[in-house]
Short mmCIF file of C-alpha atoms and ligand atoms in Angstrom, two decimals:
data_model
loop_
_atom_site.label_atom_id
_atom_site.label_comp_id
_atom_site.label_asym_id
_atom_site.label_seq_id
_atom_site.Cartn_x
_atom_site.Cartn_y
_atom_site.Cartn_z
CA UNK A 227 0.00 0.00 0.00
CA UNK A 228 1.57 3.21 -0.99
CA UNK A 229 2.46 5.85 2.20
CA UNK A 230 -0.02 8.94 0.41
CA UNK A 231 -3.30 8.95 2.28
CA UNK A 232 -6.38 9.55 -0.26
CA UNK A 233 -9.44 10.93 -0.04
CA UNK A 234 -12.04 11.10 -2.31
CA UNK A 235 -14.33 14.18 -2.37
CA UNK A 236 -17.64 14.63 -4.09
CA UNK A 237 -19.39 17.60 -5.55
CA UNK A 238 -15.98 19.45 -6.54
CA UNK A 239 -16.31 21.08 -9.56
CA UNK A 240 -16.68 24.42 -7.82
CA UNK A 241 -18.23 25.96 -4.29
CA UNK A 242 -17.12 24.15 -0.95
CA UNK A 243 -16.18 21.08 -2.80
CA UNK A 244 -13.15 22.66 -5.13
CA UNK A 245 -12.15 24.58 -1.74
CA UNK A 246 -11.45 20.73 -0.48
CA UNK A 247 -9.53 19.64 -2.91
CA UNK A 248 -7.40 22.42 -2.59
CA UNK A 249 -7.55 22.20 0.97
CA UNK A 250 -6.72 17.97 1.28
CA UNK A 251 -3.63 18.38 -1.36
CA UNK A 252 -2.20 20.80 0.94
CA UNK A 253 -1.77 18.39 3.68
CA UNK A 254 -0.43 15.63 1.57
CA UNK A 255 -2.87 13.72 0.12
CA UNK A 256 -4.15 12.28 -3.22
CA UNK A 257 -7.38 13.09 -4.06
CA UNK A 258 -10.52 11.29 -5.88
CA UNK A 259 -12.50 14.40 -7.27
CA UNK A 260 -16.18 13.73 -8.20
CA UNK A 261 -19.24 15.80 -9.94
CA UNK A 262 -21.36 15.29 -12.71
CA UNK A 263 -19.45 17.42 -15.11
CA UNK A 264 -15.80 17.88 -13.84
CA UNK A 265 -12.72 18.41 -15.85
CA UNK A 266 -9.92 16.26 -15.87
CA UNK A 267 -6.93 18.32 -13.52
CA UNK A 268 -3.80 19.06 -14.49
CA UNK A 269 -2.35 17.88 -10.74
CA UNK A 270 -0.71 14.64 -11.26
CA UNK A 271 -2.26 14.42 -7.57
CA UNK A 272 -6.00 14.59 -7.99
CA UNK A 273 -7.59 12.03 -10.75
CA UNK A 274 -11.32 13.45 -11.44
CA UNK A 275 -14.16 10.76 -12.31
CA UNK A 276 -17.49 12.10 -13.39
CA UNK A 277 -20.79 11.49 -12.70
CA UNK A 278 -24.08 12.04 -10.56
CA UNK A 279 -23.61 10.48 -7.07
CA UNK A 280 -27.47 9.34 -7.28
CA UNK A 281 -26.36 6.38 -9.26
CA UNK A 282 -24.92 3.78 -7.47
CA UNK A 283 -22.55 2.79 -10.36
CA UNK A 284 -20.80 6.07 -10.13
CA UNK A 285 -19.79 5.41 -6.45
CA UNK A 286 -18.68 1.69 -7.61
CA UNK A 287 -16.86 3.65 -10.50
CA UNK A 288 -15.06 5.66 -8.09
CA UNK A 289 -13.75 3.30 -5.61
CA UNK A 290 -12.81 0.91 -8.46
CA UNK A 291 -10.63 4.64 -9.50
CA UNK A 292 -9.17 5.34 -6.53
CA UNK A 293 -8.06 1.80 -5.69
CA UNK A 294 -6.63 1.19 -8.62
CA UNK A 295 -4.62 4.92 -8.47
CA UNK A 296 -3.70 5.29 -5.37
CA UNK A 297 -4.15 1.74 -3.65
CA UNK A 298 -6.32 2.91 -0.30
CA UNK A 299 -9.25 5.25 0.37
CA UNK A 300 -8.51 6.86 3.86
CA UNK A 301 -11.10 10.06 3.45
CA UNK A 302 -14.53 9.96 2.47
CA UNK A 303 -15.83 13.78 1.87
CA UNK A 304 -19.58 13.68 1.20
CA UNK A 305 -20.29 16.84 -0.30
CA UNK A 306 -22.35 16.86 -3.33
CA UNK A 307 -25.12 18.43 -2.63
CA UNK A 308 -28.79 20.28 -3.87
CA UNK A 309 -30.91 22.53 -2.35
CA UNK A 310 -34.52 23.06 -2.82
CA UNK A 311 -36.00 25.71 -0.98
CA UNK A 312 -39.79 26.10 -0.98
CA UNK A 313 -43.03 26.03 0.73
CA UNK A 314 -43.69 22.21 1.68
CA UNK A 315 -46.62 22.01 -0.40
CA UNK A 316 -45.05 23.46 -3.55
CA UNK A 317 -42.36 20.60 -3.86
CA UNK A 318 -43.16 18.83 -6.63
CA UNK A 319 -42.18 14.72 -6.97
CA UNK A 320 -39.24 15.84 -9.23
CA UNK A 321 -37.87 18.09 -6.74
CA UNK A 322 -38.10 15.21 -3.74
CA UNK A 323 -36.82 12.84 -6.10
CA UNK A 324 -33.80 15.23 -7.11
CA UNK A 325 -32.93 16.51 -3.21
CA UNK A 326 -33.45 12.37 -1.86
CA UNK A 327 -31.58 11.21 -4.65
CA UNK A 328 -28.84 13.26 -4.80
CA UNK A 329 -28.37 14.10 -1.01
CA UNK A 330 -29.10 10.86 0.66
CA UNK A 331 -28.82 8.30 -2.32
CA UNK A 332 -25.24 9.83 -2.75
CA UNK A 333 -24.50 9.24 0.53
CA UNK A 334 -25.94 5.79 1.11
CA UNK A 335 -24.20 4.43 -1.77
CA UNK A 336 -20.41 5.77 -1.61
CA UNK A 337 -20.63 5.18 2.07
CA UNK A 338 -21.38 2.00 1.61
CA UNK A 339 -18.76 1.65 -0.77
CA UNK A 340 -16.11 3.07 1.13
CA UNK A 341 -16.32 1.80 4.31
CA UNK A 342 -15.38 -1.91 2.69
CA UNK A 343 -11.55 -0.75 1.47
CA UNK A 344 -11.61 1.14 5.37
CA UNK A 345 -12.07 -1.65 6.79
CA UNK A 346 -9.63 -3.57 5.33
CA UNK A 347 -6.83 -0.98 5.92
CA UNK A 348 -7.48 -0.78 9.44
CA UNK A 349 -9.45 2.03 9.52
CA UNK A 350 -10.80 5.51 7.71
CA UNK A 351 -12.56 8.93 8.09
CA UNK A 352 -16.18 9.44 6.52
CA UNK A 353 -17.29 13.25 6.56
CA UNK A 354 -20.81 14.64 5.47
CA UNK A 355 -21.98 18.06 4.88
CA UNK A 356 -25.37 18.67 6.24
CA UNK A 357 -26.51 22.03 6.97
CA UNK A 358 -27.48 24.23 10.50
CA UNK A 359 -31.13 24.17 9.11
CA UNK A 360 -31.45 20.52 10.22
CA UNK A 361 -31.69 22.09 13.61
CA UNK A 362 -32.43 25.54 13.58
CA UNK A 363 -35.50 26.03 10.92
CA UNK A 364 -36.11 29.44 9.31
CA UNK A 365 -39.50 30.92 8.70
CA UNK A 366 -37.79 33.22 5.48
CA UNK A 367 -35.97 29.95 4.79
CA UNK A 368 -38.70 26.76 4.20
CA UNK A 369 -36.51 23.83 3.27
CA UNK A 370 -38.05 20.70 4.20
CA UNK A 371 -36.40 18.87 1.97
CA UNK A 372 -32.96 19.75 3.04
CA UNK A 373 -33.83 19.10 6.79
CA UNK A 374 -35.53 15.48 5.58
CA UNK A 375 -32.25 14.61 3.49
CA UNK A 376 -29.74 16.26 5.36
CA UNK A 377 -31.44 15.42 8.58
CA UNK A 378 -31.09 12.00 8.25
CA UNK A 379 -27.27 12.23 6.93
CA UNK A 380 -26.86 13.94 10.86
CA UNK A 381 -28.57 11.15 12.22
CA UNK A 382 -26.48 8.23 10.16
CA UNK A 383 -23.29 9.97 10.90
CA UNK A 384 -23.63 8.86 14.69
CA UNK A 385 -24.90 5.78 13.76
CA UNK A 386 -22.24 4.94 11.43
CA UNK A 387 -19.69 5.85 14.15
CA UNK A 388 -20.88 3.73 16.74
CA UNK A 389 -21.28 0.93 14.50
CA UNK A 390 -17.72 1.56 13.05
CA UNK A 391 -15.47 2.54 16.09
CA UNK A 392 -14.11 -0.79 17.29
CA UNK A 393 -13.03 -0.49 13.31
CA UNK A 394 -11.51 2.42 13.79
CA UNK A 395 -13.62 4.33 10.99
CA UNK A 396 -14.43 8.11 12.40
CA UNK A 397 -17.85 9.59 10.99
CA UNK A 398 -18.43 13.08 11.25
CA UNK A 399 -20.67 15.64 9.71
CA UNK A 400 -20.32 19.60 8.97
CA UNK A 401 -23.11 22.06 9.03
CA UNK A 402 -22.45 24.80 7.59
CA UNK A 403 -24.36 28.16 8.09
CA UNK A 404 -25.09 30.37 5.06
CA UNK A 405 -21.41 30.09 2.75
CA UNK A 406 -20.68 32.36 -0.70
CA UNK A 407 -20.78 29.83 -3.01
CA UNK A 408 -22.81 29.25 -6.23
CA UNK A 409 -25.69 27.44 -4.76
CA UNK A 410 -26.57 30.60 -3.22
CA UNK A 411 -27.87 31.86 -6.67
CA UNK A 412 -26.06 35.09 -6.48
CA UNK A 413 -26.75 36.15 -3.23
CA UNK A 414 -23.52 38.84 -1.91
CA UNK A 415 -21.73 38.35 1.28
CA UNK A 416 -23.80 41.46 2.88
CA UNK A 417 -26.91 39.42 2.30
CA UNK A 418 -25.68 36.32 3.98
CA UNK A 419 -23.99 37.55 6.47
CA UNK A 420 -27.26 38.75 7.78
CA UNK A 421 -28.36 35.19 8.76
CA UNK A 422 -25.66 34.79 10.99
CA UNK A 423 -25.59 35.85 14.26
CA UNK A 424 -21.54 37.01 13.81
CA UNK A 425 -22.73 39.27 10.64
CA UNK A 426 -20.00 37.51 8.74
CA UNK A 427 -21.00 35.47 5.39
CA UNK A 428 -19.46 31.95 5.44
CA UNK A 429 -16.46 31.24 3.01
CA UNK A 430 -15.43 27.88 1.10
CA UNK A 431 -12.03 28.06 3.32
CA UNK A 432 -13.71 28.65 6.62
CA UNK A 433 -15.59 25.20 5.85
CA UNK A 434 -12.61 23.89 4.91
CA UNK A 435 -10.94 24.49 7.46
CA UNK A 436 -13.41 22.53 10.02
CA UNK A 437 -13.17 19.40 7.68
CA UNK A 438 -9.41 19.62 8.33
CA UNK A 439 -10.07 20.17 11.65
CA UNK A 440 -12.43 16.74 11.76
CA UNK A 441 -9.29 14.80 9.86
CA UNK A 442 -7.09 15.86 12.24
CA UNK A 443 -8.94 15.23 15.30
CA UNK A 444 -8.43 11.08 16.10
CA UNK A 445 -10.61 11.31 19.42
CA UNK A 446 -13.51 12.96 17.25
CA UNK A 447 -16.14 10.55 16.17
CA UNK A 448 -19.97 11.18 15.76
CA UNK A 449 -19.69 15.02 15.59
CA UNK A 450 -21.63 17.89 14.16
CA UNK A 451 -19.25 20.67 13.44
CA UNK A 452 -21.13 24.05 12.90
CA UNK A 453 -19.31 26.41 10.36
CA UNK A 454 -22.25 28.83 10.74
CA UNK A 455 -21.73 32.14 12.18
CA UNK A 456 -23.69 30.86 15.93
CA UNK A 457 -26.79 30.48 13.73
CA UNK A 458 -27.22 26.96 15.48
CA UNK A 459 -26.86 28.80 18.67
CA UNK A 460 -29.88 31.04 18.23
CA UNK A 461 -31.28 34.15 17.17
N1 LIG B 167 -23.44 27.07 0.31
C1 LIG B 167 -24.10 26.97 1.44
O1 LIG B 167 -24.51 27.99 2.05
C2 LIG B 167 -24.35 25.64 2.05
C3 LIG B 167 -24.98 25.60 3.30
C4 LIG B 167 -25.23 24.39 3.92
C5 LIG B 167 -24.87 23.21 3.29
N2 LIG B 167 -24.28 23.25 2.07
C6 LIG B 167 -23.93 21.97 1.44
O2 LIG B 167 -22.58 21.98 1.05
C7 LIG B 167 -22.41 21.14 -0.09
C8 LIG B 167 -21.67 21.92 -1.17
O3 LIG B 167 -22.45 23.07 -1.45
P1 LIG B 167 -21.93 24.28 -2.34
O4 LIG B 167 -22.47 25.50 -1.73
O5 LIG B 167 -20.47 24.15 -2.62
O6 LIG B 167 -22.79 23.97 -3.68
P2 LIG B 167 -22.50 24.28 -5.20
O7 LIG B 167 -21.65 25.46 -5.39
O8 LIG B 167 -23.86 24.24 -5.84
O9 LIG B 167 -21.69 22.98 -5.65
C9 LIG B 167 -22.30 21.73 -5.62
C10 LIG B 167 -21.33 20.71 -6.18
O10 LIG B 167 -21.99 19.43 -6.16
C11 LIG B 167 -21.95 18.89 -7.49
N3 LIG B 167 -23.15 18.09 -7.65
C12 LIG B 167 -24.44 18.50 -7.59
N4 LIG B 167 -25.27 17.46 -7.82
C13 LIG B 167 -24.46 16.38 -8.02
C14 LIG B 167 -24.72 15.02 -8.31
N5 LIG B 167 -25.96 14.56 -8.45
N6 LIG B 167 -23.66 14.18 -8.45
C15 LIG B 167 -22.40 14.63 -8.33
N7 LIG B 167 -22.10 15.90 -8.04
C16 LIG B 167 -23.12 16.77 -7.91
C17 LIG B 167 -21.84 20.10 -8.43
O11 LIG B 167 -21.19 19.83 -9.64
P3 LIG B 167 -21.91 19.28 -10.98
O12 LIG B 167 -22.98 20.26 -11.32
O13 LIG B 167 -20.78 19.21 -11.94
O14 LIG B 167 -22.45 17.93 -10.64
C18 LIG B 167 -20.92 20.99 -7.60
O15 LIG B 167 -19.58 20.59 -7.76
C19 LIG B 167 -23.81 20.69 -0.50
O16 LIG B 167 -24.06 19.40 0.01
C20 LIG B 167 -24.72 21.70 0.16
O17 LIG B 167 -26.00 21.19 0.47
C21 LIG B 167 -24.01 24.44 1.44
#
């Protein structure tokens, strides 16, 4: 087994998920980038595979890749990630299918996938980003389909890490507050800075930063790491 760690990372064509890649090469390790329309990179570091984490052959596709590159997956970053936000009884059954699909099918299946190779090498880090709505609901802000998806990502990342300690697989989740990326369909940093209770809009880096955090924490298993400003906090 060769001495670089790899991760893979999904959902990193742009926003919080590019910030990762950037972020996990920095300390030292090769990276498995996913989305449904990323580029090949020119980092002899970072091999890219494409294709929509809903479908269970792209997370067979990209364990099967980084296996075969780099010989061990130690990092599991579940990041891809949509957001519908509406009044409940506006969702149509495309949009459920979409946010369930994408959000939890993603998960279920690369997890899944993953935790197989961690197993075998002794161990492994699985990290999931949810979202502070999950727990602190917003009238201006109806999303019940990113509570129902994302809420139950929260909910299997302490499950996962009680069934996978004596494995030595750590599963942890960040929730991020309100971060400047493209999913927030143009919205400036003035505007979403006013959701958080610190007045300061989220970046891609400050997110990063408490994934690193998570990878570098070996006593830290079953956590929710807020990146959002105290908006978990309250009002
Ligand atoms: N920004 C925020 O304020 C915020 C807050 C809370 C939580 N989050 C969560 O953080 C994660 C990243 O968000 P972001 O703000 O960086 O979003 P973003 O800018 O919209 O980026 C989303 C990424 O996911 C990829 N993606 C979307 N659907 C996919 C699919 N079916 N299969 C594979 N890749 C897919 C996109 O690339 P392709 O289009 O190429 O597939 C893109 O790389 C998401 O899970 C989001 O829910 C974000």
């Amino acid at each position: 087994m060769s001495d670089q760690r790899a991760a893979v990372i999904t959902g990193a064509s742009q926003g919080i998920g590019a910030a990762l890649v950037t972020a996990y090469r920095k300390i030292g390790f090769a990276v498995v980038a996913n989305s449904r329309s990323i580029r090949s990179s020119d980092d002899p570091g970072v091999v890219t595979v494409a294709g929509d984490v809903a479908d269970p052959a792209t997370a067979t596709e990209i364990v099967a890749t980084a296996l075969d590159r780099f010989g061990r997956i130690d990092t599991l970053v579940n990041n891809a990630g949509v957001f519908v936000a509406k009044p409940f009884t506006d969702y149509t059954p495309d949009d459920y299918a979409t946010v369930m699909n994408t959000n939890v099918g993603g998960f279920f299946h690369l997890t899944q996938r993953v935790v197989e190779p961690m197993v075998r090498q002794g161990g492994g880090h699985i990290v999931s980003i949810t979202t502070t709505l999950v727990e602190s609901a917003r009238s201006d802000v109806p999303s019940v389909l990113a509570s129902l998806s994302k809420g139950g990502i929260a909910a299997a990342t302490k499950s996962l890490a009680i069934e996978y300690a004596d494995r030595g697989i750590r599963v942890n989740a960040v929730s991020p507050g309100l971060i400047d990326t493209p999913l927030q369909g143009g919205a400036t940093p003035e505007q979403l800075a006013e959701f958080h209770p610190l007045k300061k809009a989220g970046t891609v880096e400050d997110v990063a930063h408490g994934v690193l955090y998570l990878e570098q924490a070996p006593l830290v298993t079953g956590e929710w790491l807020h990146i959002d400003g105290g908006q978990s906090a309250g009002r």
